[in-house]
mmCIF file with all atom_site columns, C-alpha atoms in Angstrom:
data_model
loop_
_atom_site.group_PDB
_atom_site.id
_atom_site.type_symbol
_atom_site.label_atom_id
_atom_site.label_alt_id
_atom_site.label_comp_id
_atom_site.label_asym_id
_atom_site.label_entity_id
_atom_site.label_seq_id
_atom_site.pdbx_PDB_ins_code
_atom_site.Cartn_x
_atom_site.Cartn_y
_atom_site.Cartn_z
_atom_site.occupancy
_atom_site.B_iso_or_equiv
_atom_site.pdbx_formal_charge
_atom_site.auth_seq_id
_atom_site.auth_comp_id
_atom_site.auth_asym_id
_atom_site.auth_atom_id
_atom_site.pdbx_PDB_model_num
ATOM 1   C CA . MET A 1 1   ? -8.063  48.913  -2.530  1.00 46.00 ? 21  MET A CA 1
ATOM 2   C CA . MET A 1 2   ? -9.112  45.991  -0.360  1.00 45.00 ? 22  MET A CA 1
ATOM 3   C CA . PRO A 1 3   ? -7.654  45.999  3.151   1.00 48.00 ? 23  PRO A CA 1
ATOM 4   C CA . SER A 1 4   ? -5.150  43.219  3.784   1.00 49.00 ? 24  SER A CA 1
ATOM 5   C CA . SER A 1 5   ? -6.299  40.295  5.902   1.00 45.00 ? 25  SER A CA 1
ATOM 6   C CA . PRO A 1 6   ? -5.238  40.584  9.526   1.00 49.00 ? 26  PRO A CA 1
ATOM 7   C CA . LYS A 1 7   ? -2.389  38.281  10.474  1.00 51.00 ? 27  LYS A CA 1
ATOM 8   C CA . PRO A 1 8   ? -3.142  35.728  13.175  1.00 51.00 ? 28  PRO A CA 1
ATOM 9   C CA . SER A 1 9   ? -1.874  36.629  16.587  1.00 59.00 ? 29  SER A CA 1
ATOM 10  C CA . ALA A 1 10  ? 1.203   34.971  18.024  1.00 64.00 ? 30  ALA A CA 1
ATOM 11  C CA . ASP A 1 11  ? -1.021  33.157  20.532  1.00 65.00 ? 31  ASP A CA 1
ATOM 12  C CA . LEU A 1 12  ? -3.284  31.807  17.781  1.00 54.00 ? 32  LEU A CA 1
ATOM 13  C CA . ARG A 1 13  ? -0.317  30.636  15.696  1.00 57.00 ? 33  ARG A CA 1
ATOM 14  C CA . ALA A 1 14  ? 1.142   28.918  18.734  1.00 60.00 ? 34  ALA A CA 1
ATOM 15  C CA . ARG A 1 15  ? -2.130  27.095  19.415  1.00 57.00 ? 35  ARG A CA 1
ATOM 16  C CA . ILE A 1 16  ? -2.421  25.956  15.794  1.00 50.00 ? 36  ILE A CA 1
ATOM 17  C CA . LEU A 1 17  ? 1.139   24.628  15.788  1.00 55.00 ? 37  LEU A CA 1
ATOM 18  C CA . GLU A 1 18  ? 0.588   22.863  19.095  1.00 56.00 ? 38  GLU A CA 1
ATOM 19  C CA . ALA A 1 19  ? -2.589  21.230  17.809  1.00 49.00 ? 39  ALA A CA 1
ATOM 20  C CA . ALA A 1 20  ? -0.757  20.064  14.690  1.00 48.00 ? 40  ALA A CA 1
ATOM 21  C CA . ARG A 1 21  ? 2.099   18.723  16.805  1.00 55.00 ? 41  ARG A CA 1
ATOM 22  C CA . GLN A 1 22  ? -0.277  16.741  19.010  1.00 52.00 ? 42  GLN A CA 1
ATOM 23  C CA . GLU A 1 23  ? -2.170  15.293  16.033  1.00 46.00 ? 43  GLU A CA 1
ATOM 24  C CA . PRO A 1 24  ? -1.099  11.630  15.953  1.00 49.00 ? 44  PRO A CA 1
ATOM 25  C CA . ALA A 1 25  ? 0.857   10.712  12.846  1.00 48.00 ? 45  ALA A CA 1
ATOM 26  C CA . PRO A 1 26  ? -0.163  7.534   11.028  1.00 51.00 ? 46  PRO A CA 1
ATOM 27  C CA . ASP A 1 27  ? 1.429   4.509   12.620  1.00 53.00 ? 47  ASP A CA 1
ATOM 28  C CA . ARG A 1 28  ? 4.031   3.142   10.187  1.00 56.00 ? 48  ARG A CA 1
ATOM 29  C CA . ALA A 1 29  ? 3.307   -0.459  11.127  1.00 62.00 ? 49  ALA A CA 1
ATOM 30  C CA . ARG A 1 30  ? -0.404  0.070   10.540  1.00 64.00 ? 50  ARG A CA 1
ATOM 31  C CA . VAL A 1 31  ? 0.241   1.681   7.159   1.00 58.00 ? 51  VAL A CA 1
ATOM 32  C CA . THR A 1 32  ? 2.520   -1.212  6.190   1.00 65.00 ? 52  THR A CA 1
ATOM 33  C CA . GLN A 1 33  ? -0.114  -3.755  7.233   1.00 74.00 ? 53  GLN A CA 1
ATOM 34  C CA . THR A 1 34  ? -2.785  -1.945  5.248   1.00 71.00 ? 54  THR A CA 1
ATOM 35  C CA . THR A 1 35  ? -0.563  -1.821  2.171   1.00 69.00 ? 55  THR A CA 1
ATOM 36  C CA . ARG A 1 36  ? 0.245   -5.517  2.449   1.00 73.00 ? 56  ARG A CA 1
ATOM 37  C CA . ALA A 1 37  ? -3.429  -6.364  2.880   1.00 79.00 ? 57  ALA A CA 1
ATOM 38  C CA . LEU A 1 38  ? -4.315  -4.416  -0.252  1.00 75.00 ? 58  LEU A CA 1
ATOM 39  C CA . VAL A 1 39  ? -1.503  -6.066  -2.207  1.00 73.00 ? 59  VAL A CA 1
ATOM 40  C CA . VAL A 1 40  ? -2.708  -9.514  -1.117  1.00 80.00 ? 60  VAL A CA 1
ATOM 41  C CA . LEU A 1 41  ? -6.276  -8.543  -2.001  1.00 80.00 ? 61  LEU A CA 1
ATOM 42  C CA . ALA A 1 42  ? -5.135  -7.407  -5.441  1.00 76.00 ? 62  ALA A CA 1
ATOM 43  C CA . ILE A 1 43  ? -3.271  -10.656 -6.099  1.00 78.00 ? 63  ILE A CA 1
ATOM 44  C CA . VAL A 1 44  ? -6.084  -12.854 -4.801  1.00 82.00 ? 64  VAL A CA 1
ATOM 45  C CA . SER A 1 45  ? -8.691  -10.946 -6.824  1.00 79.00 ? 65  SER A CA 1
ATOM 46  C CA . ALA A 1 46  ? -6.778  -11.298 -10.089 1.00 78.00 ? 66  ALA A CA 1
ATOM 47  C CA . LEU A 1 47  ? -5.969  -14.971 -9.482  1.00 82.00 ? 67  LEU A CA 1
ATOM 48  C CA . THR A 1 48  ? -9.579  -15.714 -8.519  1.00 85.00 ? 68  THR A CA 1
ATOM 49  C CA . VAL A 1 49  ? -10.769 -14.380 -11.861 1.00 81.00 ? 69  VAL A CA 1
ATOM 50  C CA . PHE A 1 50  ? -7.932  -16.228 -13.619 1.00 83.00 ? 70  PHE A CA 1
ATOM 51  C CA . PHE A 1 51  ? -8.813  -19.618 -12.152 1.00 86.00 ? 71  PHE A CA 1
ATOM 52  C CA . ALA A 1 52  ? -12.559 -19.004 -12.436 1.00 85.00 ? 72  ALA A CA 1
ATOM 53  C CA . MET A 1 53  ? -12.058 -18.593 -16.188 1.00 80.00 ? 73  MET A CA 1
ATOM 54  C CA . GLY A 1 54  ? -10.154 -21.863 -16.432 1.00 84.00 ? 74  GLY A CA 1
ATOM 55  C CA . GLY A 1 55  ? -6.624  -20.993 -15.311 1.00 86.00 ? 75  GLY A CA 1
ATOM 56  C CA . PHE A 1 56  ? -3.657  -22.196 -17.364 1.00 88.00 ? 76  PHE A CA 1
ATOM 57  C CA . ARG A 1 57  ? -4.540  -23.591 -20.791 1.00 88.00 ? 77  ARG A CA 1
ATOM 58  C CA . LEU A 1 58  ? -1.966  -24.781 -23.265 1.00 87.00 ? 78  LEU A CA 1
ATOM 59  C CA . GLY A 1 59  ? -4.267  -25.453 -26.207 1.00 83.00 ? 79  GLY A CA 1
ATOM 60  C CA . GLY A 1 60  ? -2.293  -26.216 -29.343 1.00 85.00 ? 80  GLY A CA 1
ATOM 61  C CA . ARG A 1 61  ? 0.611   -23.969 -28.383 1.00 90.00 ? 81  ARG A CA 1
ATOM 62  C CA . PRO A 1 62  ? 4.016   -25.527 -27.673 1.00 92.00 ? 82  PRO A CA 1
ATOM 63  C CA . LEU A 1 63  ? 4.863   -25.570 -23.978 1.00 93.00 ? 83  LEU A CA 1
ATOM 64  C CA . GLY A 1 64  ? 8.257   -23.987 -24.646 1.00 93.00 ? 84  GLY A CA 1
ATOM 65  C CA . TYR A 1 65  ? 6.643   -21.004 -26.362 1.00 94.00 ? 85  TYR A CA 1
ATOM 66  C CA . VAL A 1 66  ? 4.177   -20.427 -23.528 1.00 93.00 ? 86  VAL A CA 1
ATOM 67  C CA . VAL A 1 67  ? 6.828   -20.747 -20.822 1.00 94.00 ? 87  VAL A CA 1
ATOM 68  C CA . THR A 1 68  ? 9.327   -18.505 -22.640 1.00 95.00 ? 88  THR A CA 1
ATOM 69  C CA . THR A 1 69  ? 6.866   -15.722 -23.366 1.00 94.00 ? 89  THR A CA 1
ATOM 70  C CA . GLY A 1 70  ? 5.335   -15.985 -19.896 1.00 93.00 ? 90  GLY A CA 1
ATOM 71  C CA . ILE A 1 71  ? 8.698   -15.696 -18.136 1.00 95.00 ? 91  ILE A CA 1
ATOM 72  C CA . GLY A 1 72  ? 9.715   -12.719 -20.267 1.00 95.00 ? 92  GLY A CA 1
ATOM 73  C CA . TRP A 1 73  ? 6.454   -10.889 -19.661 1.00 95.00 ? 93  TRP A CA 1
ATOM 74  C CA . GLY A 1 74  ? 6.648   -11.675 -15.941 1.00 93.00 ? 94  GLY A CA 1
ATOM 75  C CA . ILE A 1 75  ? 10.147  -10.179 -15.710 1.00 95.00 ? 95  ILE A CA 1
ATOM 76  C CA . VAL A 1 76  ? 8.970   -7.002  -17.462 1.00 94.00 ? 96  VAL A CA 1
ATOM 77  C CA . ALA A 1 77  ? 5.970   -6.778  -15.133 1.00 92.00 ? 97  ALA A CA 1
ATOM 78  C CA . ALA A 1 78  ? 8.121   -7.298  -12.024 1.00 91.00 ? 98  ALA A CA 1
ATOM 79  C CA . PHE A 1 79  ? 10.603  -4.625  -13.103 1.00 91.00 ? 99  PHE A CA 1
ATOM 80  C CA . ALA A 1 80  ? 7.823   -2.148  -13.866 1.00 90.00 ? 100 ALA A CA 1
ATOM 81  C CA . THR A 1 81  ? 6.136   -2.808  -10.520 1.00 87.00 ? 101 THR A CA 1
ATOM 82  C CA . HIS A 1 82  ? 9.426   -2.314  -8.676  1.00 87.00 ? 102 HIS A CA 1
ATOM 83  C CA . LEU A 1 83  ? 9.996   0.936   -10.520 1.00 85.00 ? 103 LEU A CA 1
ATOM 84  C CA . ALA A 1 84  ? 6.523   2.256   -9.722  1.00 79.00 ? 104 ALA A CA 1
ATOM 85  C CA . PHE A 1 85  ? 6.915   1.451   -6.006  1.00 73.00 ? 105 PHE A CA 1
ATOM 86  C CA . SER A 1 86  ? 10.630  2.120   -5.608  1.00 66.00 ? 106 SER A CA 1
ATOM 87  C CA . ARG A 1 87  ? 11.983  4.835   -3.307  1.00 58.00 ? 107 ARG A CA 1
ATOM 88  C CA . ARG A 1 88  ? 15.712  3.951   -3.498  1.00 50.00 ? 108 ARG A CA 1
ATOM 89  C CA . LYS A 1 89  ? 18.000  6.597   -1.984  1.00 47.00 ? 109 LYS A CA 1
ATOM 90  C CA . SER A 1 90  ? 15.578  9.455   -2.618  1.00 50.00 ? 110 SER A CA 1
ATOM 91  C CA . MET A 1 91  ? 12.226  9.768   -0.867  1.00 53.00 ? 111 MET A CA 1
ATOM 92  C CA . LEU A 1 92  ? 10.882  11.152  -4.140  1.00 56.00 ? 112 LEU A CA 1
ATOM 93  C CA . GLY A 1 93  ? 11.467  7.845   -5.899  1.00 65.00 ? 113 GLY A CA 1
ATOM 94  C CA . PRO A 1 94  ? 12.333  7.434   -9.592  1.00 77.00 ? 114 PRO A CA 1
ATOM 95  C CA . THR A 1 95  ? 12.488  10.447  -11.875 1.00 84.00 ? 115 THR A CA 1
ATOM 96  C CA . ARG A 1 96  ? 9.549   11.515  -14.003 1.00 85.00 ? 116 ARG A CA 1
ATOM 97  C CA . GLN A 1 97  ? 11.538  10.581  -17.101 1.00 90.00 ? 117 GLN A CA 1
ATOM 98  C CA . ALA A 1 98  ? 12.073  7.005   -15.886 1.00 89.00 ? 118 ALA A CA 1
ATOM 99  C CA . LEU A 1 99  ? 8.394   6.579   -15.015 1.00 90.00 ? 119 LEU A CA 1
ATOM 100 C CA . VAL A 1 100 ? 7.210   7.987   -18.336 1.00 92.00 ? 120 VAL A CA 1
ATOM 101 C CA . ALA A 1 101 ? 9.684   5.794   -20.224 1.00 93.00 ? 121 ALA A CA 1
ATOM 102 C CA . ALA A 1 102 ? 8.361   2.720   -18.426 1.00 91.00 ? 122 ALA A CA 1
ATOM 103 C CA . ALA A 1 103 ? 4.749   3.653   -19.133 1.00 93.00 ? 123 ALA A CA 1
ATOM 104 C CA . LEU A 1 104 ? 5.478   4.185   -22.832 1.00 94.00 ? 124 LEU A CA 1
ATOM 105 C CA . LEU A 1 105 ? 7.832   1.259   -23.474 1.00 95.00 ? 125 LEU A CA 1
ATOM 106 C CA . ILE A 1 106 ? 6.228   -1.630  -21.586 1.00 95.00 ? 126 ILE A CA 1
ATOM 107 C CA . ALA A 1 107 ? 3.573   -2.388  -24.204 1.00 95.00 ? 127 ALA A CA 1
ATOM 108 C CA . PRO A 1 108 ? 5.979   -2.383  -27.201 1.00 96.00 ? 128 PRO A CA 1
ATOM 109 C CA . ILE A 1 109 ? 8.446   -4.548  -25.265 1.00 96.00 ? 129 ILE A CA 1
ATOM 110 C CA . LEU A 1 110 ? 5.746   -7.114  -24.449 1.00 96.00 ? 130 LEU A CA 1
ATOM 111 C CA . LEU A 1 111 ? 4.619   -7.307  -28.068 1.00 96.00 ? 131 LEU A CA 1
ATOM 112 C CA . ALA A 1 112 ? 8.179   -7.495  -29.378 1.00 96.00 ? 132 ALA A CA 1
ATOM 113 C CA . TRP A 1 113 ? 9.006   -10.325 -26.959 1.00 96.00 ? 133 TRP A CA 1
ATOM 114 C CA . ALA A 1 114 ? 5.999   -12.363 -28.068 1.00 93.00 ? 134 ALA A CA 1
ATOM 115 C CA . ALA A 1 115 ? 6.731   -11.706 -31.747 1.00 93.00 ? 135 ALA A CA 1
ATOM 116 C CA . LEU A 1 116 ? 10.389  -12.657 -31.304 1.00 94.00 ? 136 LEU A CA 1
ATOM 117 C CA . TRP A 1 117 ? 9.558   -16.215 -30.298 1.00 93.00 ? 137 TRP A CA 1
ATOM 118 C CA . THR A 1 118 ? 7.335   -16.825 -33.299 1.00 90.00 ? 138 THR A CA 1
ATOM 119 C CA . VAL A 1 119 ? 10.643  -17.244 -35.152 1.00 88.00 ? 139 VAL A CA 1
ATOM 120 C CA . SER A 1 120 ? 11.355  -20.387 -33.123 1.00 89.00 ? 140 SER A CA 1
ATOM 121 C CA . TRP A 1 121 ? 7.718   -21.532 -33.106 1.00 93.00 ? 141 TRP A CA 1
ATOM 122 C CA . PRO A 1 122 ? 6.174   -20.157 -36.328 1.00 91.00 ? 142 PRO A CA 1
ATOM 123 C CA . GLU A 1 123 ? 3.256   -22.567 -36.046 1.00 89.00 ? 143 GLU A CA 1
ATOM 124 C CA . VAL A 1 124 ? 1.754   -20.539 -33.189 1.00 89.00 ? 144 VAL A CA 1
ATOM 125 C CA . THR A 1 125 ? 0.750   -17.755 -35.580 1.00 85.00 ? 145 THR A CA 1
ATOM 126 C CA . VAL A 1 126 ? -2.070  -19.927 -36.928 1.00 86.00 ? 146 VAL A CA 1
ATOM 127 C CA . PHE A 1 127 ? -3.763  -20.028 -33.509 1.00 83.00 ? 147 PHE A CA 1
ATOM 128 C CA . ASP A 1 128 ? -6.159  -17.137 -34.026 1.00 83.00 ? 148 ASP A CA 1
ATOM 129 C CA . SER A 1 129 ? -9.793  -16.464 -33.094 1.00 82.00 ? 149 SER A CA 1
ATOM 130 C CA . THR A 1 130 ? -12.899 -14.531 -34.085 1.00 86.00 ? 150 THR A CA 1
ATOM 131 C CA . TRP A 1 131 ? -13.346 -10.854 -33.230 1.00 88.00 ? 151 TRP A CA 1
ATOM 132 C CA . SER A 1 132 ? -15.810 -11.774 -30.492 1.00 89.00 ? 152 SER A CA 1
ATOM 133 C CA . ASN A 1 133 ? -12.982 -13.731 -28.881 1.00 89.00 ? 153 ASN A CA 1
ATOM 134 C CA . TYR A 1 134 ? -10.686 -10.741 -29.390 1.00 93.00 ? 154 TYR A CA 1
ATOM 135 C CA . LEU A 1 135 ? -13.129 -8.550  -27.460 1.00 94.00 ? 155 LEU A CA 1
ATOM 136 C CA . SER A 1 136 ? -13.781 -11.071 -24.683 1.00 90.00 ? 156 SER A CA 1
ATOM 137 C CA . CYS A 1 137 ? -10.039 -11.626 -24.238 1.00 91.00 ? 157 CYS A CA 1
ATOM 138 C CA . PHE A 1 138 ? -9.452  -7.850  -24.180 1.00 95.00 ? 158 PHE A CA 1
ATOM 139 C CA . THR A 1 139 ? -12.133 -7.511  -21.484 1.00 93.00 ? 159 THR A CA 1
ATOM 140 C CA . LEU A 1 140 ? -10.680 -10.317 -19.398 1.00 90.00 ? 160 LEU A CA 1
ATOM 141 C CA . THR A 1 141 ? -7.182  -8.841  -19.609 1.00 92.00 ? 161 THR A CA 1
ATOM 142 C CA . SER A 1 142 ? -8.541  -5.458  -18.539 1.00 93.00 ? 162 SER A CA 1
ATOM 143 C CA . VAL A 1 143 ? -10.251 -7.028  -15.515 1.00 88.00 ? 163 VAL A CA 1
ATOM 144 C CA . PHE A 1 144 ? -7.038  -8.836  -14.541 1.00 88.00 ? 164 PHE A CA 1
ATOM 145 C CA . GLY A 1 145 ? -5.237  -5.479  -14.578 1.00 91.00 ? 165 GLY A CA 1
ATOM 146 C CA . ILE A 1 146 ? -7.799  -3.047  -13.197 1.00 91.00 ? 166 ILE A CA 1
ATOM 147 C CA . LEU A 1 147 ? -8.453  -4.972  -9.973  1.00 84.00 ? 167 LEU A CA 1
ATOM 148 C CA . PRO A 1 148 ? -4.852  -4.761  -8.700  1.00 85.00 ? 168 PRO A CA 1
ATOM 149 C CA . LEU A 1 149 ? -4.503  -1.234  -10.115 1.00 89.00 ? 169 LEU A CA 1
ATOM 150 C CA . ILE A 1 150 ? -7.382  -0.038  -7.917  1.00 86.00 ? 170 ILE A CA 1
ATOM 151 C CA . ALA A 1 151 ? -6.012  -1.762  -4.821  1.00 83.00 ? 171 ALA A CA 1
ATOM 152 C CA . LEU A 1 152 ? -2.413  -0.648  -5.298  1.00 82.00 ? 172 LEU A CA 1
ATOM 153 C CA . THR A 1 153 ? -3.367  2.925   -6.137  1.00 84.00 ? 173 THR A CA 1
ATOM 154 C CA . ILE A 1 154 ? -5.301  3.092   -2.874  1.00 82.00 ? 174 ILE A CA 1
ATOM 155 C CA . ALA A 1 155 ? -2.312  1.560   -1.081  1.00 77.00 ? 175 ALA A CA 1
ATOM 156 C CA . ARG A 1 156 ? -0.086  4.354   -2.438  1.00 76.00 ? 176 ARG A CA 1
ATOM 157 C CA . ARG A 1 157 ? -2.567  7.200   -1.957  1.00 78.00 ? 177 ARG A CA 1
ATOM 158 C CA . GLY A 1 158 ? -0.979  10.547  -1.138  1.00 73.00 ? 178 GLY A CA 1
ATOM 159 C CA . SER A 1 159 ? 2.526   9.141   -1.589  1.00 70.00 ? 179 SER A CA 1
ATOM 160 C CA . ASP A 1 160 ? 3.711   11.114  -4.619  1.00 71.00 ? 180 ASP A CA 1
ATOM 161 C CA . PRO A 1 161 ? 3.204   14.898  -4.514  1.00 75.00 ? 181 PRO A CA 1
ATOM 162 C CA . VAL A 1 162 ? 5.913   15.488  -7.159  1.00 80.00 ? 182 VAL A CA 1
ATOM 163 C CA . HIS A 1 163 ? 4.898   13.471  -10.233 1.00 81.00 ? 183 HIS A CA 1
ATOM 164 C CA . PRO A 1 164 ? 1.687   11.528  -9.419  1.00 87.00 ? 184 PRO A CA 1
ATOM 165 C CA . ARG A 1 165 ? 0.565   11.391  -13.048 1.00 89.00 ? 185 ARG A CA 1
ATOM 166 C CA . SER A 1 166 ? 3.776   9.698   -14.202 1.00 90.00 ? 186 SER A CA 1
ATOM 167 C CA . THR A 1 167 ? 3.703   7.292   -11.263 1.00 88.00 ? 187 THR A CA 1
ATOM 168 C CA . GLY A 1 168 ? 0.080   6.439   -11.974 1.00 90.00 ? 188 GLY A CA 1
ATOM 169 C CA . ALA A 1 169 ? 0.880   5.763   -15.612 1.00 93.00 ? 189 ALA A CA 1
ATOM 170 C CA . ALA A 1 170 ? 3.826   3.504   -14.714 1.00 92.00 ? 190 ALA A CA 1
ATOM 171 C CA . LEU A 1 171 ? 1.741   1.636   -12.140 1.00 92.00 ? 191 LEU A CA 1
ATOM 172 C CA . GLY A 1 172 ? -1.066  1.153   -14.661 1.00 94.00 ? 192 GLY A CA 1
ATOM 173 C CA . ALA A 1 173 ? 1.361   -0.167  -17.259 1.00 95.00 ? 193 ALA A CA 1
ATOM 174 C CA . ALA A 1 174 ? 2.881   -2.531  -14.691 1.00 93.00 ? 194 ALA A CA 1
ATOM 175 C CA . MET A 1 175 ? -0.518  -3.954  -13.786 1.00 93.00 ? 195 MET A CA 1
ATOM 176 C CA . GLY A 1 176 ? -1.272  -4.268  -17.486 1.00 94.00 ? 196 GLY A CA 1
ATOM 177 C CA . ALA A 1 177 ? 1.920   -6.286  -17.911 1.00 94.00 ? 197 ALA A CA 1
ATOM 178 C CA . TRP A 1 178 ? 0.886   -8.642  -15.109 1.00 93.00 ? 198 TRP A CA 1
ATOM 179 C CA . ALA A 1 179 ? -2.558  -8.941  -16.683 1.00 93.00 ? 199 ALA A CA 1
ATOM 180 C CA . GLY A 1 180 ? -0.973  -9.729  -20.042 1.00 93.00 ? 200 GLY A CA 1
ATOM 181 C CA . THR A 1 181 ? 1.158   -12.401 -18.420 1.00 93.00 ? 201 THR A CA 1
ATOM 182 C CA . LEU A 1 182 ? -1.905  -14.086 -16.917 1.00 92.00 ? 202 LEU A CA 1
ATOM 183 C CA . ILE A 1 183 ? -3.936  -13.919 -20.117 1.00 92.00 ? 203 ILE A CA 1
ATOM 184 C CA . ASP A 1 184 ? -0.991  -15.286 -22.075 1.00 91.00 ? 204 ASP A CA 1
ATOM 185 C CA . LEU A 1 185 ? -1.043  -18.351 -19.819 1.00 91.00 ? 205 LEU A CA 1
ATOM 186 C CA . HIS A 1 186 ? -4.789  -18.730 -20.323 1.00 90.00 ? 206 HIS A CA 1
ATOM 187 C CA . CYS A 1 187 ? -5.511  -17.812 -23.948 1.00 90.00 ? 207 CYS A CA 1
ATOM 188 C CA . ARG A 1 188 ? -5.001  -20.427 -26.649 1.00 87.00 ? 208 ARG A CA 1
ATOM 189 C CA . CYS A 1 189 ? -4.621  -17.799 -29.388 1.00 90.00 ? 209 CYS A CA 1
ATOM 190 C CA . ALA A 1 190 ? -1.082  -16.735 -30.265 1.00 89.00 ? 210 ALA A CA 1
ATOM 191 C CA . SER A 1 191 ? -1.379  -14.755 -33.491 1.00 90.00 ? 211 SER A CA 1
ATOM 192 C CA . ILE A 1 192 ? 0.367   -11.385 -33.398 1.00 92.00 ? 212 ILE A CA 1
ATOM 193 C CA . PRO A 1 193 ? -2.830  -9.383  -34.141 1.00 93.00 ? 213 PRO A CA 1
ATOM 194 C CA . HIS A 1 194 ? -4.639  -11.145 -31.297 1.00 93.00 ? 214 HIS A CA 1
ATOM 195 C CA . ILE A 1 195 ? -1.784  -10.602 -28.845 1.00 94.00 ? 215 ILE A CA 1
ATOM 196 C CA . ALA A 1 196 ? -1.456  -6.951  -29.861 1.00 95.00 ? 216 ALA A CA 1
ATOM 197 C CA . PHE A 1 197 ? -5.151  -6.168  -29.429 1.00 95.00 ? 217 PHE A CA 1
ATOM 198 C CA . SER A 1 198 ? -6.259  -8.471  -26.618 1.00 94.00 ? 218 SER A CA 1
ATOM 199 C CA . HIS A 1 199 ? -3.114  -8.940  -24.524 1.00 95.00 ? 219 HIS A CA 1
ATOM 200 C CA . VAL A 1 200 ? -1.082  -5.745  -25.017 1.00 96.00 ? 220 VAL A CA 1
ATOM 201 C CA . LEU A 1 201 ? -3.576  -2.955  -25.753 1.00 96.00 ? 221 LEU A CA 1
ATOM 202 C CA . PRO A 1 202 ? -5.078  -3.186  -22.210 1.00 95.00 ? 222 PRO A CA 1
ATOM 203 C CA . THR A 1 203 ? -1.612  -2.267  -20.895 1.00 96.00 ? 223 THR A CA 1
ATOM 204 C CA . ILE A 1 204 ? -1.833  1.044   -22.754 1.00 96.00 ? 224 ILE A CA 1
ATOM 205 C CA . MET A 1 205 ? -5.392  1.579   -21.549 1.00 95.00 ? 225 MET A CA 1
ATOM 206 C CA . LEU A 1 206 ? -4.405  0.959   -17.918 1.00 96.00 ? 226 LEU A CA 1
ATOM 207 C CA . ALA A 1 207 ? -1.418  3.302   -18.239 1.00 95.00 ? 227 ALA A CA 1
ATOM 208 C CA . VAL A 1 208 ? -3.749  6.055   -19.457 1.00 95.00 ? 228 VAL A CA 1
ATOM 209 C CA . LEU A 1 209 ? -6.184  5.289   -16.631 1.00 95.00 ? 229 LEU A CA 1
ATOM 210 C CA . GLY A 1 210 ? -3.364  5.431   -14.097 1.00 91.00 ? 230 GLY A CA 1
ATOM 211 C CA . ALA A 1 211 ? -2.235  8.793   -15.476 1.00 92.00 ? 231 ALA A CA 1
ATOM 212 C CA . LEU A 1 212 ? -5.776  10.154  -15.128 1.00 92.00 ? 232 LEU A CA 1
ATOM 213 C CA . VAL A 1 213 ? -6.384  9.042   -11.545 1.00 89.00 ? 233 VAL A CA 1
ATOM 214 C CA . GLY A 1 214 ? -2.804  9.552   -10.321 1.00 84.00 ? 234 GLY A CA 1
ATOM 215 C CA . PRO A 1 215 ? -3.104  13.278  -9.497  1.00 84.00 ? 235 PRO A CA 1
ATOM 216 C CA . ARG A 1 216 ? -6.415  12.689  -7.679  1.00 85.00 ? 236 ARG A CA 1
ATOM 217 C CA . ILE A 1 217 ? -5.226  9.801   -5.487  1.00 83.00 ? 237 ILE A CA 1
ATOM 218 C CA . LEU A 1 218 ? -1.434  9.548   -5.462  1.00 81.00 ? 238 LEU A CA 1
ATOM 219 C CA . GLY A 1 219 ? -0.882  13.283  -5.229  1.00 75.00 ? 239 GLY A CA 1
ATOM 220 C CA . LEU A 1 220 ? -3.235  13.989  -2.312  1.00 63.00 ? 240 LEU A CA 1
#
């Protein structure tokens, strides 16, 4: 039988506790400034890519359709972002169930909202593209989402020891929703298959990515 490890002396424990007490805690103002800087960087990065690729383009789509779908997607993205960052009355933030629900439901809600308005503007379904355009649009949407996801995950590092995977998934889905909103303002194609693959599928991909990196970064 292996001998038990000797317990540290009272003097040693006292010195360790004193050293920990004297270790300066992160300055809250500095942390807030860093978080804001990363948020600004995320927004600027995504918008830089957006405008570099041509910014807003109406194409043959009715303005009412583009505005309606864009506003709806923006509201979903804002709600999801608030949920992923919220602390409310509890320091632990939203429940795991709420975060998982957001991560799973955002993509179907975005697609359903876009499909709903084809009833009022059925002509938009003819605005389709080739599969090379599908892939390039999917890539662009992913870039729009992954840049802010990286920045905001770093901004929230070590902030969720309870359910980092669920928070990461919700944050990824939220950034995917923002990315979908931007690409919807840029892309001239409005067929349901194109929107599902190129505008919505990256939201699912980013949610999965957020779930994978969440425990490594958010749960530190």
